[in-house]
Amino acid sequence: MGVITWRRQLSVGQPSIDEDHKHLIEYLNELDAALTSRSFMPVRVAKILMKLLEYTQQHFAREEKIMQAVHYPKFEEHVRQHHEAVRTLSELSAVFTRDPTHQNAERIYTFTANWLVHHIIMQDTQLTPYVRGVWV
């Protein structure tokens, strides 16, 4: 694991989407810190997970609203990817709730960090020509 740093390649060019992505990275970095601390505290991890799940859903709703406003041609596929990510994250969180081990928390971090960075770079940046400078 390791700290994720915001970099130019992650910018979509739409201020609210970029800010949301920065916040999601902050939550992931909080989760990383909780997992690499000397003592594993499941309650601390659970609180971060709740914030991460809630913010992810809010972000997806904002991003999808913007995509609709600019008539993004890959909207349906993008939304499907969001739904799959929420489903997987919810399933991993349910496993952690039943069995709050370090290993189950690491699975959440690994999935979310990999998915988020890959999704931003490979999918969200395709929004750039449609959303650059759009204020919704």
PDB file of C-alpha atoms in Angstrom:
ATOM      1  CA  MET A   1       0.000   0.000   0.000  1.00  0.00           C
ATOM      2  CA  GLY A   2       1.034   3.572  -0.236  1.00  0.00           C
ATOM      3  CA  VAL A   3      -0.124   7.115  -0.294  1.00  0.00           C
ATOM      4  CA  ILE A   4      -1.824   8.201  -3.495  1.00  0.00           C
ATOM      5  CA  THR A   5      -0.760  11.616  -4.691  1.00  0.00           C
ATOM      6  CA  TRP A   6      -2.906  13.879  -6.854  1.00  0.00           C
ATOM      7  CA  ARG A   7      -1.184  14.552 -10.140  1.00  0.00           C
ATOM      8  CA  ARG A   8      -1.995  16.358 -13.354  1.00  0.00           C
ATOM      9  CA  GLN A   9      -2.805  13.122 -15.207  1.00  0.00           C
ATOM     10  CA  LEU A  10      -5.789  12.640 -12.868  1.00  0.00           C
ATOM     11  CA  SER A  11      -7.372  15.973 -13.762  1.00  0.00           C
ATOM     12  CA  VAL A  12     -10.571  15.846 -15.782  1.00  0.00           C
ATOM     13  CA  GLY A  13     -10.604  19.624 -16.181  1.00  0.00           C
ATOM     14  CA  GLN A  14     -13.962  20.142 -14.488  1.00  0.00           C
ATOM     15  CA  PRO A  15     -13.507  21.709 -11.029  1.00  0.00           C
ATOM     16  CA  SER A  16     -16.161  19.817  -9.056  1.00  0.00           C
ATOM     17  CA  ILE A  17     -15.148  16.431 -10.489  1.00  0.00           C
ATOM     18  CA  ASP A  18     -11.469  17.112  -9.799  1.00  0.00           C
ATOM     19  CA  GLU A  19     -12.250  18.257  -6.241  1.00  0.00           C
ATOM     20  CA  ASP A  20     -14.339  15.137  -5.641  1.00  0.00           C
ATOM     21  CA  HIS A  21     -11.488  12.968  -6.865  1.00  0.00           C
ATOM     22  CA  LYS A  22      -9.094  14.751  -4.523  1.00  0.00           C
ATOM     23  CA  HIS A  23     -11.442  14.079  -1.583  1.00  0.00           C
ATOM     24  CA  LEU A  24     -11.752  10.404  -2.518  1.00  0.00           C
ATOM     25  CA  ILE A  25      -7.963  10.149  -2.625  1.00  0.00           C
ATOM     26  CA  GLU A  26      -7.817  11.783   0.835  1.00  0.00           C
ATOM     27  CA  TYR A  27     -10.203   9.126   2.208  1.00  0.00           C
ATOM     28  CA  LEU A  28      -8.096   6.378   0.648  1.00  0.00           C
ATOM     29  CA  ASN A  29      -4.985   7.880   2.197  1.00  0.00           C
ATOM     30  CA  GLU A  30      -6.769   7.959   5.580  1.00  0.00           C
ATOM     31  CA  LEU A  31      -7.598   4.291   5.117  1.00  0.00           C
ATOM     32  CA  ASP A  32      -3.978   3.555   4.210  1.00  0.00           C
ATOM     33  CA  ALA A  33      -2.831   5.360   7.367  1.00  0.00           C
ATOM     34  CA  ALA A  34      -5.283   3.340   9.461  1.00  0.00           C
ATOM     35  CA  LEU A  35      -3.989   0.109   7.926  1.00  0.00           C
ATOM     36  CA  THR A  36      -0.306   0.935   8.343  1.00  0.00           C
ATOM     37  CA  SER A  37      -0.533   2.260  11.903  1.00  0.00           C
ATOM     38  CA  ARG A  38       1.041   0.224  14.695  1.00  0.00           C
ATOM     39  CA  SER A  39      -2.287  -0.900  16.076  1.00  0.00           C
ATOM     40  CA  PHE A  40      -5.152  -1.962  13.866  1.00  0.00           C
ATOM     41  CA  MET A  41      -8.410  -0.377  15.032  1.00  0.00           C
ATOM     42  CA  PRO A  42     -11.449  -1.806  13.207  1.00  0.00           C
ATOM     43  CA  VAL A  43     -13.695   1.017  14.460  1.00  0.00           C
ATOM     44  CA  ARG A  44     -11.400   3.632  12.904  1.00  0.00           C
ATOM     45  CA  VAL A  45     -11.406   1.703   9.613  1.00  0.00           C
ATOM     46  CA  ALA A  46     -15.204   1.350   9.712  1.00  0.00           C
ATOM     47  CA  LYS A  47     -15.640   5.124  10.160  1.00  0.00           C
ATOM     48  CA  ILE A  48     -13.371   5.848   7.203  1.00  0.00           C
ATOM     49  CA  LEU A  49     -15.208   3.257   5.106  1.00  0.00           C
ATOM     50  CA  MET A  50     -18.547   4.864   5.886  1.00  0.00           C
ATOM     51  CA  LYS A  51     -17.228   8.262   4.778  1.00  0.00           C
ATOM     52  CA  LEU A  52     -15.669   6.730   1.670  1.00  0.00           C
ATOM     53  CA  LEU A  53     -18.843   4.889   0.650  1.00  0.00           C
ATOM     54  CA  GLU A  54     -21.076   7.893   1.258  1.00  0.00           C
ATOM     55  CA  TYR A  55     -18.787  10.304  -0.579  1.00  0.00           C
ATOM     56  CA  THR A  56     -18.335   7.880  -3.479  1.00  0.00           C
ATOM     57  CA  GLN A  57     -22.083   7.694  -4.010  1.00  0.00           C
ATOM     58  CA  GLN A  58     -22.417  11.494  -3.800  1.00  0.00           C
ATOM     59  CA  HIS A  59     -19.544  11.929  -6.257  1.00  0.00           C
ATOM     60  CA  PHE A  60     -21.007   9.478  -8.741  1.00  0.00           C
ATOM     61  CA  ALA A  61     -24.342  11.303  -8.618  1.00  0.00           C
ATOM     62  CA  ARG A  62     -22.633  14.669  -9.259  1.00  0.00           C
ATOM     63  CA  GLU A  63     -20.490  13.280 -12.043  1.00  0.00           C
ATOM     64  CA  GLU A  64     -23.459  11.586 -13.710  1.00  0.00           C
ATOM     65  CA  LYS A  65     -25.466  14.823 -13.534  1.00  0.00           C
ATOM     66  CA  ILE A  66     -22.638  16.630 -15.324  1.00  0.00           C
ATOM     67  CA  MET A  67     -22.370  13.874 -17.934  1.00  0.00           C
ATOM     68  CA  GLN A  68     -26.089  14.178 -18.628  1.00  0.00           C
ATOM     69  CA  ALA A  69     -25.855  17.965 -18.881  1.00  0.00           C
ATOM     70  CA  VAL A  70     -23.148  17.743 -21.559  1.00  0.00           C
ATOM     71  CA  HIS A  71     -24.790  14.757 -23.322  1.00  0.00           C
ATOM     72  CA  TYR A  72     -21.761  12.535 -22.792  1.00  0.00           C
ATOM     73  CA  PRO A  73     -22.025   9.761 -25.425  1.00  0.00           C
ATOM     74  CA  LYS A  74     -20.635   7.007 -23.167  1.00  0.00           C
ATOM     75  CA  PHE A  75     -22.970   7.864 -20.293  1.00  0.00           C
ATOM     76  CA  GLU A  76     -24.658   4.437 -19.992  1.00  0.00           C
ATOM     77  CA  GLU A  77     -21.383   2.509 -19.880  1.00  0.00           C
ATOM     78  CA  HIS A  78     -19.881   4.961 -17.409  1.00  0.00           C
ATOM     79  CA  VAL A  79     -22.879   4.669 -15.090  1.00  0.00           C
ATOM     80  CA  ARG A  80     -22.670   0.869 -15.311  1.00  0.00           C
ATOM     81  CA  GLN A  81     -19.046   1.049 -14.141  1.00  0.00           C
ATOM     82  CA  HIS A  82     -20.094   3.256 -11.222  1.00  0.00           C
ATOM     83  CA  HIS A  83     -22.804   0.767 -10.210  1.00  0.00           C
ATOM     84  CA  GLU A  84     -20.367  -2.148 -10.388  1.00  0.00           C
ATOM     85  CA  ALA A  85     -17.846  -0.300  -8.224  1.00  0.00           C
ATOM     86  CA  VAL A  86     -20.467   0.565  -5.590  1.00  0.00           C
ATOM     87  CA  ARG A  87     -21.705  -3.038  -5.594  1.00  0.00           C
ATOM     88  CA  THR A  88     -18.198  -4.442  -5.138  1.00  0.00           C
ATOM     89  CA  LEU A  89     -17.278  -1.892  -2.479  1.00  0.00           C
ATOM     90  CA  SER A  90     -20.522  -2.620  -0.618  1.00  0.00           C
ATOM     91  CA  GLU A  91     -19.832  -6.367  -0.750  1.00  0.00           C
ATOM     92  CA  LEU A  92     -16.281  -5.917   0.528  1.00  0.00           C
ATOM     93  CA  SER A  93     -17.565  -3.624   3.287  1.00  0.00           C
ATOM     94  CA  ALA A  94     -20.172  -6.211   4.304  1.00  0.00           C
ATOM     95  CA  VAL A  95     -17.423  -8.823   4.613  1.00  0.00           C
ATOM     96  CA  PHE A  96     -15.418  -6.411   6.757  1.00  0.00           C
ATOM     97  CA  THR A  97     -18.478  -5.710   8.928  1.00  0.00           C
ATOM     98  CA  ARG A  98     -18.938  -9.435   9.580  1.00  0.00           C
ATOM     99  CA  ASP A  99     -15.211 -10.078  10.037  1.00  0.00           C
ATOM    100  CA  PRO A 100     -13.335  -6.831  10.797  1.00  0.00           C
ATOM    101  CA  THR A 101      -9.828  -8.105  10.146  1.00  0.00           C
ATOM    102  CA  HIS A 102      -6.849  -6.244   8.797  1.00  0.00           C
ATOM    103  CA  GLN A 103      -6.855  -8.511   5.743  1.00  0.00           C
ATOM    104  CA  ASN A 104     -10.492  -7.671   4.901  1.00  0.00           C
ATOM    105  CA  ALA A 105      -9.774  -3.958   5.302  1.00  0.00           C
ATOM    106  CA  GLU A 106      -6.752  -4.296   3.000  1.00  0.00           C
ATOM    107  CA  ARG A 107      -8.971  -5.881   0.352  1.00  0.00           C
ATOM    108  CA  ILE A 108     -11.182  -2.796   0.426  1.00  0.00           C
ATOM    109  CA  TYR A 109      -8.219  -0.465   0.133  1.00  0.00           C
ATOM    110  CA  THR A 110      -6.624  -2.441  -2.703  1.00  0.00           C
ATOM    111  CA  PHE A 111      -9.825  -2.667  -4.720  1.00  0.00           C
ATOM    112  CA  THR A 112     -10.774   0.970  -4.209  1.00  0.00           C
ATOM    113  CA  ALA A 113      -7.320   2.437  -4.831  1.00  0.00           C
ATOM    114  CA  ASN A 114      -6.782   0.386  -7.979  1.00  0.00           C
ATOM    115  CA  TRP A 115     -10.292   0.996  -9.282  1.00  0.00           C
ATOM    116  CA  LEU A 116     -10.293   4.735  -8.588  1.00  0.00           C
ATOM    117  CA  VAL A 117      -6.936   5.522 -10.170  1.00  0.00           C
ATOM    118  CA  HIS A 118      -7.622   3.276 -13.165  1.00  0.00           C
ATOM    119  CA  HIS A 119     -11.148   4.661 -13.610  1.00  0.00           C
ATOM    120  CA  ILE A 120     -10.024   8.285 -13.409  1.00  0.00           C
ATOM    121  CA  ILE A 121      -7.143   7.784 -15.848  1.00  0.00           C
ATOM    122  CA  MET A 122      -8.898   5.467 -18.315  1.00  0.00           C
ATOM    123  CA  GLN A 123     -12.531   6.606 -18.115  1.00  0.00           C
ATOM    124  CA  ASP A 124     -13.024   9.973 -16.446  1.00  0.00           C
ATOM    125  CA  THR A 125     -10.341  11.692 -18.499  1.00  0.00           C
ATOM    126  CA  GLN A 126     -12.420  10.822 -21.583  1.00  0.00           C
ATOM    127  CA  LEU A 127     -14.924  13.354 -20.200  1.00  0.00           C
ATOM    128  CA  THR A 128     -12.408  16.190 -20.539  1.00  0.00           C
ATOM    129  CA  PRO A 129     -13.412  17.484 -23.998  1.00  0.00           C
ATOM    130  CA  TYR A 130     -17.063  17.498 -22.897  1.00  0.00           C
ATOM    131  CA  VAL A 131     -16.749  19.008 -19.423  1.00  0.00           C
ATOM    132  CA  ARG A 132     -13.730  21.323 -19.461  1.00  0.00           C
ATOM    133  CA  GLY A 133     -14.901  24.652 -18.120  1.00  0.00           C
ATOM    134  CA  VAL A 134     -18.456  23.417 -17.419  1.00  0.00           C
ATOM    135  CA  TRP A 135     -19.745  24.629 -14.052  1.00  0.00           C
ATOM    136  CA  VAL A 136     -22.674  22.534 -12.865  1.00  0.00           C
TER     137      VAL A 136
END
